C-alpha cells in the first residue's frame, strides 16, 4: 500500500522538475502530454488501479485524482506565467519615448501680477479683510477731495493724473474705493481694494497703468502696532518667509500719522553693497501706510471720535517683480508670451 | 533740496556724524536721497603765490610761473590768460589729485620742466564758482601753503533731501537745522541765521508812495531798498557755497536773494528802482486776459484768480511765481526795491501749474512760507550786501500787512489718543519731544496738554498731527511692537468677482492659455482694424484729455485689440508654435443716454502659430470648435450651459461667428476673425472669444439625476435635414417630442455629399431611454421612438 503512495510522490517530484524546466508554451504542452496525455504517466498509472486490492482502490483513486488536479492547476499557472513573460517582452520592445512632447494643450500661465493679487486677497481674507471693488473712471471728489487732497494742493503733484474732457479722471489710486465702501457700509470695516490705477508717467520704473492693492481697517481703539502687525503678516505671506521690516515717517494727505514700510532686500538681505535691487541700501520700499486722517473718515460718513483705523497701499507690480525676480516693469504689460513663460520652470 | 553739512554745523552743534544725521532724517520722514562729497578726491592741492610770471621761451601761448607754496618754489607752465604776479592760486604739485580723479605729474614743455598744475574751478569740481576764464584766483587773505580745498569749503558733504509736500519748512537750511535740533537732543544752537540785528531806519532817498494790498491772497508785503550796487561777483567762498547748493552764482544782488531763500526759505524779488513804472506797489487780482511777460522773456495770459504785483497799475510780477521783464535788474542796475512777501499757497500753486512755471519761489510758496520770515529775509540780504561791500543798505523796511501777525495756534494732545494710537501715556516725554520742535506746551491737565504751534509749521493743526510728530521722533521701529487687531469679525470674503476671476484663470491656464495684462488705453486705429461701424458703441471710445501719446489716447471698448497685439508681439519675439492668450479686465463703453459704463470681460485669442508642426500630425489644430470647448468649460465651471447661435461681428468671419448666450442673454462672441483682418495682421487663422463676466455671475447648482439600477436602452436615428437647420434645432425637436423617458441625445455622425439630397445634410444621433423604477420594455421604447421619428418627419426631415 505505502509503495503506491511512494510511487505517486515520485511522480510529483518528476512533474515538478519537468514543469520548472519549461520556458515556452510548446515545452509546456509536451509536459502535459508526458504526464496527462492518453499515454501519459499518470494516465497509465490510473489504468493500473484495477490491479490493487478492492479495499485500497478508493483511497488510491482519490490520491491519483488529487494529483491530476494539482498537475492541471500547476500547468495552468505556468501557462499564465509564460504568456505574461512573453507579453512583457513584446511591451518592452515596442516601448515609448516618454520624453516626446505631451499631446493636448500645455503652456498655460497666469499673469504674475494676477497671481499675486489672488495670493494677497487670500492672505488678507484670513485677517478678516473682504475685497471691495470700484470704478476705474472716477470723479474728483472720490479720488481727491474726499481723501483730503484739495484742488491745487501740492500733494496732487505726487499723482499726475489722466483726465477726460468732462472732468472725470482715471483713478490715481484705489483709495476712492475706500471712500465708497465707508459711505456704503460704515464702520467697523475691513476691506482690501485691488485694481488698476493710472498715473501720467512712463519710464523704466513707472508705467502709466499699474496695479495697486490698498487695505483699510476702521474700528475702535486701533493703534500703529495693529497696523504693523497686519502689514508684517501680509509681507511674510507674500514672500513665504519672515522678513525684517523698517518703518519710516512719511506723508500722505489721507493718513496721519503717515509711514512707509521697507522690507529687507529679498535679493541680498542687505549683504551686497552693489545689489541692483536695493541699490546697496539693504531695504526695499514696499508700502505706504498710516492711520486714516479724520477728514477722510468724515468724508466716509464715519465719526473719527468714535472710530479710527489704518490704511495702506502696495504696488502689486513691483511686489510681483520682487517675488518673481523680474527686472523691467513695462514687460509686465507687453503681451509677450515667450517672456511671460520664461519665468517658468520648464523650457521650450 | 540740497544742504551742506558744514553750513548746517555753522548753525548747530550736532553730537553725531553726517551719516547718523542722514539716517535719522530718513527714518523720521525727510528722506536723504544721497550724501555726496564734492571734494572727496582732491588731494595735495595747496594755496600758492605766483612769484613771477614770464612768457614761455619757445611756446607763444604758454606762460611760465614761478610758484611758492611756503615749502619751496618750482616752475609751472600754464596757458591761463588771467594770471598776474602776486596772485594766490590753488596749485597741485606732482601727485596731487583733481576732482575727476586725475593724478598730476611733472612734464616738460620745451625747455621748461613744469611741476604739476595751477588749477581752475572746474578742476576743483565746482565749475559754476568761476567768475572768469582761467585759473581760480583766490582772495588776498588766502593763507599761503594751506590745503586749498578745505580753505575753500570743498571738504563738505552735500545732503540731497526729498522733502514731502507738507513740510515746506524743510526747504531751507534753517528749517533743516530746526528738525535736526529736534532729532538730536544733544544738539545746540550756535548761530540762528534768522537772529539779525534791526536793520537801519534811514528814509529812502527816493520818493515812494507805498504798498497797497487788494487781494486776500497776499497777507504781508515787505519792501526793502538798496542802492550803490556794485557789479562783479560775490566773494569766492559764497560762490562755492552756492555751487554746492545747486545754484549758479550771478551777481552779489542775485546771490544774496538766493542765499536768503536757501537759508531762510523766504523767496524775494528785486525790482530795478529806475525801471519800476511808478513809485508804488499794488498787489491785486489779475484781470482776465491781461498779458504779462516774465523775466525769462515768455509772455503769459492771466486768468481769474491769479495775483499780480503792479506798479502804476502796470504788472511787474506774477505774485510768488516770477517777476517781469519790464522791471528786472540789469548788470548796470544800481538801485533796487526788494520784495519779500507772504502769498497764499493755493493761489500761487494754481497759477504756477496753469502757466507751467515751476520756479523755486512758486515751489516754496505752494508749500507755504513762514509769514514771519518776510522782513527777516530783507535784513539777511542787507547784511550780506554790506558784508560783501556790494551795496548800501540801512534803509527802513516798508512792511504792509492786512491782518495781525499769526497768533500761535493751539492744538491739544490728549492722554487718551496718545494711548490709543501710540500705546504710551507718557505725556511728559511727548511734551519734551514737541518742545524741541518748537511746539510749546501752554497748559496741562490730567487728560492732556495744550500746545502752541510755531508759525513755520502750518501743517500742524489737529491732534493727529501732534501724534505724528511724537510718533516719528520716538521712532516707529523702537516702539509699538507689532500685534494684530484684537477683535476678529471672522474671515473676509474675497467676493464673487474676484472668486470668479480666480476660477476662470485656473481653467484657462489648464486649457493652455497665457494671461496677458494689457493697458486700458488703445490707439484709435483699432476701430478701423476691427471694421467697427460708427453706430457700434465700441467705435466711440472715451478719449483722454491729456494722453501720453496718440497711441494711448482712447479707453478700450474691447479686449480684442490688446490680445491681437500680444499675438503679434509674441510672434515677433520668436514664439513659433500655437499661441493662446487671454485677458480678464474692464472695457469702458459709452452709454446712449450719455456717460459710460465699465464692463468686466473675459477674452481669448488663439493662433495656430507660424510653425505648428507636432509629432502628432494635425490632431492638435485649433479651430472654432476647440475654442467652443474652452468657452463651454468656462460656463460649466459655474454650472452654466452656454448656448451658441450663428451671429455677426464686424470683424468676424461671415460663416464662423457665433453669439454666446447664457439663459437667452447675449454675452459676447466666439469667432474666427475676418480673413481680411487676419491678412492685415499677417496671422491666420485667428480665433477669438470675448464675453461679459456678468453672464457667469450667478452659478447654477447641478441638478443630479436619481441613481437607477435599470439600464438605459439605446436607439439610433439617422436623418437628412435641410442644411440651414442647426444641430441644436434638431436636438431640441427630438427632445421636445421624446417625453420623460428620453435621457440623452448625442450627435455621433455628420455627413454631406454623395448620397445626400441637394440642400440637405445627414445627421446621426444616439438616443438613450431610461425609466428609473423599472426595466424599459422594447414596446415602450419603440412607441416613443416612432413618435419622435414621426415628429421629425413633420418638420420636413427625411428619415434614412
Ligand atoms: Zn539687495
Short mmCIF file of N, CA and C in Angstrom, two decimals, chain A residues 101-111 114 118 122 125-131 134-137 152 154 156-158 161-165 170 190 196 198 200 207-209 217 219 221-226 228-230 232 246-251 256-259 293-294 305 332-338 340-341, chain B residues 26-27 29 164-166 346 349-350 353 366 417 420-421 423 462 464-465 468 476-477 479-494 498 502 505 509 511-521 542-546 548 555-556 565-566 569-570 573 575 580-581 586 588 596 598 616 620 622 630:
data_model
loop_
_atom_site.label_atom_id
_atom_site.label_comp_id
_atom_site.label_asym_id
_atom_site.label_seq_id
_atom_site.Cartn_x
_atom_site.Cartn_y
_atom_site.Cartn_z
N UNK A 101 6.91 65.26 -26.67
CA UNK A 101 6.02 66.29 -26.11
C UNK A 101 4.62 65.75 -25.82
N UNK A 102 3.96 66.38 -24.86
CA UNK A 102 2.61 65.98 -24.49
C UNK A 102 1.67 66.30 -25.63
N UNK A 103 0.61 65.50 -25.77
CA UNK A 103 -0.43 65.85 -26.72
C UNK A 103 -1.46 66.67 -25.94
N UNK A 104 -2.17 67.54 -26.64
CA UNK A 104 -3.13 68.39 -25.94
C UNK A 104 -2.43 69.66 -25.55
N UNK A 105 -3.17 70.58 -24.93
CA UNK A 105 -2.64 71.92 -24.73
C UNK A 105 -1.93 72.05 -23.39
N UNK A 106 -0.73 72.55 -23.46
CA UNK A 106 0.02 72.84 -22.25
C UNK A 106 0.46 74.29 -22.35
N UNK A 107 1.35 74.71 -21.57
CA UNK A 107 1.95 76.04 -21.65
C UNK A 107 1.04 77.16 -21.19
N UNK A 108 -0.01 76.86 -20.46
CA UNK A 108 -0.84 77.95 -19.94
C UNK A 108 -0.12 78.68 -18.82
N UNK A 109 -0.57 79.88 -18.53
CA UNK A 109 0.06 80.62 -17.44
C UNK A 109 -0.81 81.75 -16.93
N UNK A 110 -0.78 81.94 -15.63
CA UNK A 110 -1.50 83.07 -15.03
C UNK A 110 -0.51 84.22 -14.90
N UNK A 111 -0.95 85.42 -15.19
CA UNK A 111 -0.06 86.58 -15.12
C UNK A 111 0.45 86.75 -13.68
N UNK A 114 -1.56 89.03 -11.48
CA UNK A 114 -2.87 88.48 -11.11
C UNK A 114 -2.70 87.40 -10.04
N UNK A 118 -4.32 87.42 -6.26
CA UNK A 118 -5.12 86.37 -5.63
C UNK A 118 -4.48 85.91 -4.31
N UNK A 122 -6.23 86.43 -0.51
CA UNK A 122 -6.46 85.25 0.35
C UNK A 122 -5.81 85.44 1.71
N UNK A 125 -7.92 87.86 3.54
CA UNK A 125 -9.21 87.30 3.97
C UNK A 125 -9.03 86.60 5.32
N UNK A 126 -7.87 85.97 5.48
CA UNK A 126 -7.58 85.31 6.75
C UNK A 126 -7.49 86.30 7.90
N UNK A 127 -7.18 87.55 7.58
CA UNK A 127 -7.11 88.59 8.61
C UNK A 127 -8.45 89.34 8.72
N UNK A 128 -9.44 88.86 7.98
CA UNK A 128 -10.76 89.46 8.10
C UNK A 128 -11.08 90.54 7.08
N UNK A 129 -10.21 90.71 6.09
CA UNK A 129 -10.45 91.75 5.08
C UNK A 129 -11.23 91.17 3.90
N UNK A 130 -12.27 91.88 3.47
CA UNK A 130 -13.04 91.47 2.31
C UNK A 130 -12.68 92.35 1.12
N UNK A 131 -12.79 91.78 -0.07
CA UNK A 131 -12.43 92.55 -1.26
C UNK A 131 -13.54 93.55 -1.59
N UNK A 134 -14.24 98.99 -7.22
CA UNK A 134 -14.90 100.24 -7.61
C UNK A 134 -14.48 100.64 -8.99
N UNK A 135 -15.07 101.72 -9.50
CA UNK A 135 -14.80 102.15 -10.87
C UNK A 135 -13.37 102.63 -11.07
N UNK A 136 -12.88 102.44 -12.29
CA UNK A 136 -11.54 102.95 -12.63
C UNK A 136 -11.63 104.39 -13.14
N UNK A 137 -12.78 104.73 -13.70
CA UNK A 137 -13.00 106.14 -14.07
C UNK A 137 -13.72 106.79 -12.90
N UNK A 152 -5.36 122.07 -6.30
CA UNK A 152 -4.12 122.88 -6.27
C UNK A 152 -3.21 122.54 -5.11
N UNK A 154 -0.24 120.87 -3.34
CA UNK A 154 0.97 120.32 -3.95
C UNK A 154 1.00 118.79 -3.93
N UNK A 156 -1.06 116.98 -5.05
CA UNK A 156 -1.53 116.47 -6.34
C UNK A 156 -0.38 116.29 -7.33
N UNK A 157 0.70 117.01 -7.07
CA UNK A 157 1.87 116.82 -7.94
C UNK A 157 2.41 115.40 -7.82
N UNK A 158 2.15 114.77 -6.65
CA UNK A 158 2.66 113.43 -6.44
C UNK A 158 1.95 112.44 -7.37
N UNK A 161 -2.21 113.12 -13.15
CA UNK A 161 -3.49 112.48 -13.41
C UNK A 161 -3.92 112.55 -14.87
N UNK A 162 -4.54 111.48 -15.36
CA UNK A 162 -5.18 111.49 -16.68
C UNK A 162 -6.62 111.97 -16.52
N UNK A 163 -6.99 112.94 -17.33
CA UNK A 163 -8.36 113.46 -17.27
C UNK A 163 -9.13 113.18 -18.55
N UNK A 164 -10.47 113.21 -18.40
CA UNK A 164 -11.35 113.16 -19.56
C UNK A 164 -11.90 114.57 -19.77
N UNK A 165 -12.36 114.84 -20.99
CA UNK A 165 -12.84 116.20 -21.27
C UNK A 165 -13.96 116.63 -20.32
N UNK A 170 -8.99 109.17 -14.53
CA UNK A 170 -8.64 107.78 -14.24
C UNK A 170 -8.09 107.77 -12.82
N UNK A 190 -13.36 96.23 7.27
CA UNK A 190 -12.02 95.77 6.85
C UNK A 190 -12.13 95.41 5.38
N UNK A 196 -6.59 98.29 -11.01
CA UNK A 196 -5.71 99.08 -11.85
C UNK A 196 -5.81 100.54 -11.47
N UNK A 198 -3.90 104.59 -12.49
CA UNK A 198 -3.26 105.23 -13.64
C UNK A 198 -2.56 106.51 -13.22
N UNK A 200 0.14 109.62 -14.99
CA UNK A 200 0.73 110.08 -16.25
C UNK A 200 2.24 110.06 -16.13
N UNK A 207 4.95 102.93 -14.97
CA UNK A 207 4.11 102.62 -16.10
C UNK A 207 2.86 103.48 -15.95
N UNK A 208 2.26 103.95 -17.06
CA UNK A 208 1.07 104.80 -16.91
C UNK A 208 -0.11 104.04 -16.29
N UNK A 209 -0.04 102.71 -16.31
CA UNK A 209 -1.07 101.92 -15.65
C UNK A 209 -0.35 100.93 -14.76
N UNK A 217 -8.79 99.49 7.41
CA UNK A 217 -9.42 98.93 8.60
C UNK A 217 -9.92 100.10 9.44
N UNK A 219 -12.00 100.62 12.94
CA UNK A 219 -12.66 100.01 14.09
C UNK A 219 -12.50 100.94 15.28
N UNK A 221 -10.30 101.94 18.78
CA UNK A 221 -9.05 101.78 19.53
C UNK A 221 -7.97 101.07 18.73
N UNK A 222 -7.73 101.53 17.54
CA UNK A 222 -6.71 100.92 16.69
C UNK A 222 -5.41 101.71 16.84
N UNK A 223 -4.32 100.96 16.97
CA UNK A 223 -3.02 101.62 17.15
C UNK A 223 -2.09 101.33 15.98
N UNK A 224 -1.02 102.08 15.94
CA UNK A 224 0.01 101.86 14.92
C UNK A 224 0.54 100.42 15.02
N UNK A 225 0.54 99.86 16.22
CA UNK A 225 1.04 98.50 16.40
C UNK A 225 0.16 97.49 15.66
N UNK A 226 -1.17 97.74 15.64
CA UNK A 226 -2.07 96.84 14.90
C UNK A 226 -1.75 96.88 13.41
N UNK A 228 1.14 97.67 12.05
CA UNK A 228 2.41 96.98 11.80
C UNK A 228 2.19 95.47 11.76
N UNK A 229 1.38 94.97 12.68
CA UNK A 229 1.12 93.53 12.73
C UNK A 229 0.51 93.02 11.44
N UNK A 230 -0.53 93.72 10.96
CA UNK A 230 -1.20 93.28 9.73
C UNK A 230 -0.25 93.31 8.54
N UNK A 232 2.95 93.11 8.53
CA UNK A 232 4.02 92.10 8.59
C UNK A 232 3.50 90.71 8.26
N UNK A 246 11.22 97.73 8.34
CA UNK A 246 11.68 99.02 8.86
C UNK A 246 10.62 100.05 8.50
N UNK A 247 10.25 100.86 9.48
CA UNK A 247 9.23 101.88 9.23
C UNK A 247 9.87 103.26 9.23
N UNK A 248 9.43 104.07 8.30
CA UNK A 248 9.92 105.45 8.22
C UNK A 248 8.73 106.39 8.27
N UNK A 249 8.93 107.55 8.84
CA UNK A 249 7.90 108.57 8.79
C UNK A 249 7.72 109.01 7.35
N UNK A 250 6.52 109.46 6.99
CA UNK A 250 6.30 109.90 5.63
C UNK A 250 5.12 110.85 5.59
N UNK A 251 4.62 111.09 4.42
CA UNK A 251 3.47 111.99 4.30
C UNK A 251 2.53 111.51 3.21
N UNK A 256 -2.67 110.16 8.85
CA UNK A 256 -1.98 110.98 9.84
C UNK A 256 -1.95 110.19 11.14
N UNK A 257 -0.85 109.75 11.65
CA UNK A 257 0.48 109.79 11.06
C UNK A 257 0.59 108.93 9.79
N UNK A 258 1.59 109.28 8.96
CA UNK A 258 1.87 108.53 7.75
C UNK A 258 3.24 107.86 7.87
N UNK A 259 3.34 106.65 7.31
CA UNK A 259 4.60 105.90 7.40
C UNK A 259 4.90 105.26 6.05
N UNK A 293 -6.75 109.61 8.16
CA UNK A 293 -6.93 111.00 8.57
C UNK A 293 -8.40 111.24 8.95
N UNK A 294 -8.62 111.96 10.04
CA UNK A 294 -10.02 112.20 10.47
C UNK A 294 -10.88 112.80 9.36
N UNK A 305 -14.26 110.54 16.14
CA UNK A 305 -14.10 110.49 17.59
C UNK A 305 -14.49 109.12 18.14
N UNK A 332 5.75 93.63 -18.03
CA UNK A 332 4.55 93.01 -17.49
C UNK A 332 3.33 93.29 -18.36
N UNK A 333 3.36 94.42 -19.08
CA UNK A 333 2.19 94.83 -19.86
C UNK A 333 2.47 94.71 -21.36
N UNK A 334 3.46 93.94 -21.71
CA UNK A 334 3.94 93.93 -23.08
C UNK A 334 3.25 92.89 -23.95
N UNK A 335 2.53 91.95 -23.33
CA UNK A 335 1.84 90.95 -24.13
C UNK A 335 2.76 89.98 -24.83
N UNK A 336 3.90 89.74 -24.24
CA UNK A 336 4.89 88.91 -24.90
C UNK A 336 4.91 87.51 -24.25
N UNK A 337 4.30 86.55 -24.94
CA UNK A 337 4.14 85.21 -24.36
C UNK A 337 5.46 84.55 -24.00
N UNK A 338 6.45 84.58 -24.89
CA UNK A 338 7.72 83.93 -24.51
C UNK A 338 8.29 84.50 -23.22
N UNK A 340 6.61 86.01 -20.75
CA UNK A 340 5.80 85.62 -19.60
C UNK A 340 6.05 84.17 -19.20
N UNK A 341 6.37 83.34 -20.20
CA UNK A 341 6.60 81.94 -19.89
C UNK A 341 8.03 81.65 -19.45
N UNK B 26 16.04 110.37 7.45
CA UNK B 26 15.32 109.45 6.58
C UNK B 26 14.24 108.71 7.36
N UNK B 27 14.58 108.23 8.53
CA UNK B 27 13.61 107.44 9.30
C UNK B 27 12.47 108.30 9.84
N UNK B 29 11.08 110.85 8.25
CA UNK B 29 10.17 111.38 7.24
C UNK B 29 10.79 112.33 6.24
N UNK B 164 8.74 116.18 1.70
CA UNK B 164 7.34 115.90 1.36
C UNK B 164 6.57 117.22 1.27
N UNK B 165 5.45 117.23 0.51
CA UNK B 165 4.77 118.50 0.23
C UNK B 165 4.24 119.21 1.48
N UNK B 166 4.07 118.49 2.58
CA UNK B 166 3.53 119.13 3.78
C UNK B 166 4.60 119.89 4.56
N UNK B 346 -2.22 128.14 -2.11
CA UNK B 346 -3.06 127.53 -3.15
C UNK B 346 -3.11 128.42 -4.39
N UNK B 349 0.19 128.13 -6.20
CA UNK B 349 0.29 126.79 -6.76
C UNK B 349 -0.55 126.68 -8.03
N UNK B 350 -1.77 127.20 -7.96
CA UNK B 350 -2.68 127.10 -9.10
C UNK B 350 -2.10 127.85 -10.30
N UNK B 353 1.09 126.17 -11.76
CA UNK B 353 0.77 124.97 -12.53
C UNK B 353 0.15 125.32 -13.88
N UNK B 366 4.02 127.34 -2.72
CA UNK B 366 2.99 126.30 -2.78
C UNK B 366 3.04 125.44 -1.52
N UNK B 417 -5.81 109.72 23.28
CA UNK B 417 -5.40 109.43 21.90
C UNK B 417 -3.95 108.97 21.83
N UNK B 420 -4.17 105.42 22.67
CA UNK B 420 -4.85 104.61 21.67
C UNK B 420 -3.95 104.36 20.46
N UNK B 421 -3.34 105.41 19.94
CA UNK B 421 -2.61 105.30 18.67
C UNK B 421 -1.16 104.89 18.88
N UNK B 423 0.17 103.87 22.00
CA UNK B 423 0.33 102.95 23.12
C UNK B 423 1.30 103.46 24.18
N UNK B 462 -4.22 119.66 13.89
CA UNK B 462 -5.10 118.80 14.70
C UNK B 462 -4.26 117.85 15.55
N UNK B 464 -4.02 114.70 15.64
CA UNK B 464 -3.33 113.63 14.92
C UNK B 464 -1.98 114.11 14.39
N UNK B 465 -1.91 115.41 14.05
CA UNK B 465 -0.63 115.95 13.57
C UNK B 465 0.42 115.90 14.68
N UNK B 468 1.64 112.40 15.11
CA UNK B 468 2.66 112.06 14.12
C UNK B 468 4.03 112.58 14.55
N UNK B 476 9.19 104.56 14.98
CA UNK B 476 8.19 103.51 14.81
C UNK B 476 8.81 102.12 14.89
N UNK B 477 10.12 102.06 14.87
CA UNK B 477 10.76 100.74 14.93
C UNK B 477 11.08 100.35 16.36
N UNK B 479 9.52 101.38 19.02
CA UNK B 479 8.32 101.28 19.85
C UNK B 479 7.25 100.55 19.07
N UNK B 480 6.12 100.31 19.72
CA UNK B 480 4.95 99.77 19.03
C UNK B 480 5.18 98.40 18.41
N UNK B 481 5.52 97.41 19.25
CA UNK B 481 5.73 96.05 18.76
C UNK B 481 4.49 95.58 18.00
N UNK B 482 4.70 94.94 16.84
CA UNK B 482 3.56 94.56 16.01
C UNK B 482 2.60 93.63 16.75
N UNK B 483 1.31 93.85 16.52
CA UNK B 483 0.30 92.95 17.07
C UNK B 483 -0.86 92.96 16.09
N UNK B 484 -1.81 92.04 16.28
CA UNK B 484 -2.95 92.04 15.37
C UNK B 484 -4.14 92.67 16.08
N UNK B 485 -5.04 93.30 15.30
CA UNK B 485 -6.24 93.90 15.92
C UNK B 485 -6.94 92.86 16.79
N UNK B 486 -7.33 93.28 17.98
CA UNK B 486 -7.81 92.29 18.94
C UNK B 486 -9.13 91.65 18.55
N UNK B 487 -10.02 92.42 17.92
CA UNK B 487 -11.32 91.85 17.56
C UNK B 487 -11.21 91.27 16.15
N UNK B 488 -11.60 90.01 15.99
CA UNK B 488 -11.65 89.45 14.64
C UNK B 488 -13.11 89.15 14.33
N UNK B 489 -13.60 89.76 13.25
CA UNK B 489 -15.02 89.60 12.94
C UNK B 489 -15.27 88.38 12.06
N UNK B 490 -14.28 87.53 11.88
CA UNK B 490 -14.47 86.37 11.01
C UNK B 490 -13.66 86.55 9.75
N UNK B 491 -13.65 85.50 8.96
CA UNK B 491 -12.86 85.53 7.74
C UNK B 491 -13.45 86.53 6.76
N UNK B 492 -12.58 87.18 6.00
CA UNK B 492 -13.06 88.09 4.98
C UNK B 492 -13.57 87.32 3.76
N UNK B 493 -14.28 88.03 2.91
CA UNK B 493 -14.85 87.41 1.72
C UNK B 493 -14.19 88.06 0.50
N UNK B 494 -13.56 87.24 -0.34
CA UNK B 494 -12.89 87.85 -1.49
C UNK B 494 -13.91 88.30 -2.55
N UNK B 498 -13.89 88.49 -7.73
CA UNK B 498 -12.52 88.01 -7.59
C UNK B 498 -12.49 86.48 -7.60
N UNK B 502 -10.63 84.18 -10.39
CA UNK B 502 -9.66 83.15 -9.99
C UNK B 502 -9.99 81.81 -10.64
N UNK B 505 -9.26 81.95 -14.40
CA UNK B 505 -7.82 81.92 -14.66
C UNK B 505 -7.31 80.49 -14.61
N UNK B 509 -5.76 78.52 -17.74
CA UNK B 509 -4.39 78.01 -17.57
C UNK B 509 -4.34 76.55 -18.00
N UNK B 511 -6.24 74.97 -19.93
CA UNK B 511 -6.52 74.78 -21.35
C UNK B 511 -5.46 75.44 -22.22
N UNK B 512 -4.32 75.75 -21.62
CA UNK B 512 -3.16 76.17 -22.40
C UNK B 512 -3.11 77.63 -22.76
N UNK B 513 -3.87 78.46 -22.06
CA UNK B 513 -3.85 79.90 -22.34
C UNK B 513 -2.87 80.62 -21.41
N UNK B 514 -2.22 81.65 -21.94
CA UNK B 514 -1.35 82.50 -21.14
C UNK B 514 -2.07 83.82 -20.90
N UNK B 515 -2.05 84.26 -19.66
CA UNK B 515 -2.76 85.51 -19.34
C UNK B 515 -1.91 86.73 -19.68
N UNK B 516 -2.52 87.68 -20.35
CA UNK B 516 -1.87 88.96 -20.60
C UNK B 516 -2.56 90.04 -19.78
N UNK B 517 -1.81 91.07 -19.52
CA UNK B 517 -2.37 92.22 -18.82
C UNK B 517 -2.03 93.42 -19.70
N UNK B 518 -3.02 93.91 -20.39
CA UNK B 518 -2.76 95.00 -21.35
C UNK B 518 -3.19 96.33 -20.79
N UNK B 519 -2.62 97.39 -21.34
CA UNK B 519 -3.05 98.73 -20.95
C UNK B 519 -4.52 98.91 -21.27
N UNK B 520 -5.17 99.75 -20.49
CA UNK B 520 -6.58 100.07 -20.77
C UNK B 520 -6.69 101.09 -21.90
N UNK B 521 -5.54 101.57 -22.37
CA UNK B 521 -5.56 102.57 -23.44
C UNK B 521 -5.38 101.87 -24.79
N UNK B 542 -14.09 106.39 -25.06
CA UNK B 542 -13.81 107.61 -24.30
C UNK B 542 -12.39 108.05 -24.65
N UNK B 543 -12.20 109.36 -24.78
CA UNK B 543 -10.88 109.89 -25.11
C UNK B 543 -10.30 110.60 -23.91
N UNK B 544 -9.02 110.40 -23.67
CA UNK B 544 -8.34 111.13 -22.61
C UNK B 544 -8.09 112.56 -23.06
N UNK B 545 -8.22 113.50 -22.12
CA UNK B 545 -7.96 114.89 -22.47
C UNK B 545 -6.46 115.14 -22.55
N UNK B 546 -5.68 114.39 -21.77
CA UNK B 546 -4.24 114.62 -21.74
C UNK B 546 -3.48 113.30 -21.86
N UNK B 548 -0.71 110.39 -22.87
CA UNK B 548 0.75 110.42 -23.04
C UNK B 548 1.11 110.49 -24.50
N UNK B 555 -9.83 104.94 -24.41
CA UNK B 555 -10.06 103.87 -23.44
C UNK B 555 -10.63 102.67 -24.20
N UNK B 556 -10.15 101.49 -23.88
CA UNK B 556 -10.55 100.34 -24.68
C UNK B 556 -12.04 100.03 -24.51
N UNK B 565 -2.55 92.25 -30.35
CA UNK B 565 -1.22 92.83 -30.28
C UNK B 565 -0.27 91.87 -29.55
N UNK B 566 -0.79 91.24 -28.50
CA UNK B 566 0.01 90.26 -27.77
C UNK B 566 0.46 89.13 -28.68
N UNK B 569 3.17 90.52 -30.86
CA UNK B 569 4.40 90.69 -30.09
C UNK B 569 5.10 89.35 -29.89
N UNK B 570 4.30 88.33 -29.59
CA UNK B 570 4.87 87.02 -29.30
C UNK B 570 5.48 86.39 -30.54
N UNK B 573 8.63 88.09 -31.12
CA UNK B 573 9.65 87.69 -30.15
C UNK B 573 10.13 86.26 -30.39
N UNK B 575 8.08 83.33 -30.88
CA UNK B 575 7.25 82.19 -30.48
C UNK B 575 6.67 81.57 -31.73
N UNK B 580 -1.93 80.88 -27.36
CA UNK B 580 -3.27 81.06 -26.78
C UNK B 580 -3.14 82.09 -25.67
N UNK B 581 -3.80 83.21 -25.82
CA UNK B 581 -3.69 84.25 -24.81
C UNK B 581 -5.08 84.64 -24.33
N UNK B 586 -11.44 95.22 -17.62
CA UNK B 586 -12.60 96.05 -17.89
C UNK B 586 -12.50 96.74 -19.24
N UNK B 588 -14.54 100.07 -21.35
CA UNK B 588 -15.23 101.31 -21.00
C UNK B 588 -16.12 101.69 -22.16
N UNK B 596 -20.91 106.66 -19.22
CA UNK B 596 -20.25 105.46 -19.68
C UNK B 596 -20.48 104.35 -18.67
N UNK B 598 -18.45 100.67 -17.04
CA UNK B 598 -17.28 99.81 -17.04
C UNK B 598 -17.79 98.38 -16.98
N UNK B 616 2.48 64.69 -33.67
CA UNK B 616 1.17 64.02 -33.68
C UNK B 616 0.37 64.32 -34.93
N UNK B 620 -3.75 68.36 -33.41
CA UNK B 620 -3.72 69.45 -32.44
C UNK B 620 -4.22 70.76 -33.00
N UNK B 622 -6.00 74.04 -33.99
CA UNK B 622 -7.03 74.84 -33.34
C UNK B 622 -8.11 75.14 -34.36
N UNK B 630 -13.42 75.54 -25.00
CA UNK B 630 -12.87 76.39 -23.94
C UNK B 630 -13.96 77.25 -23.31
#
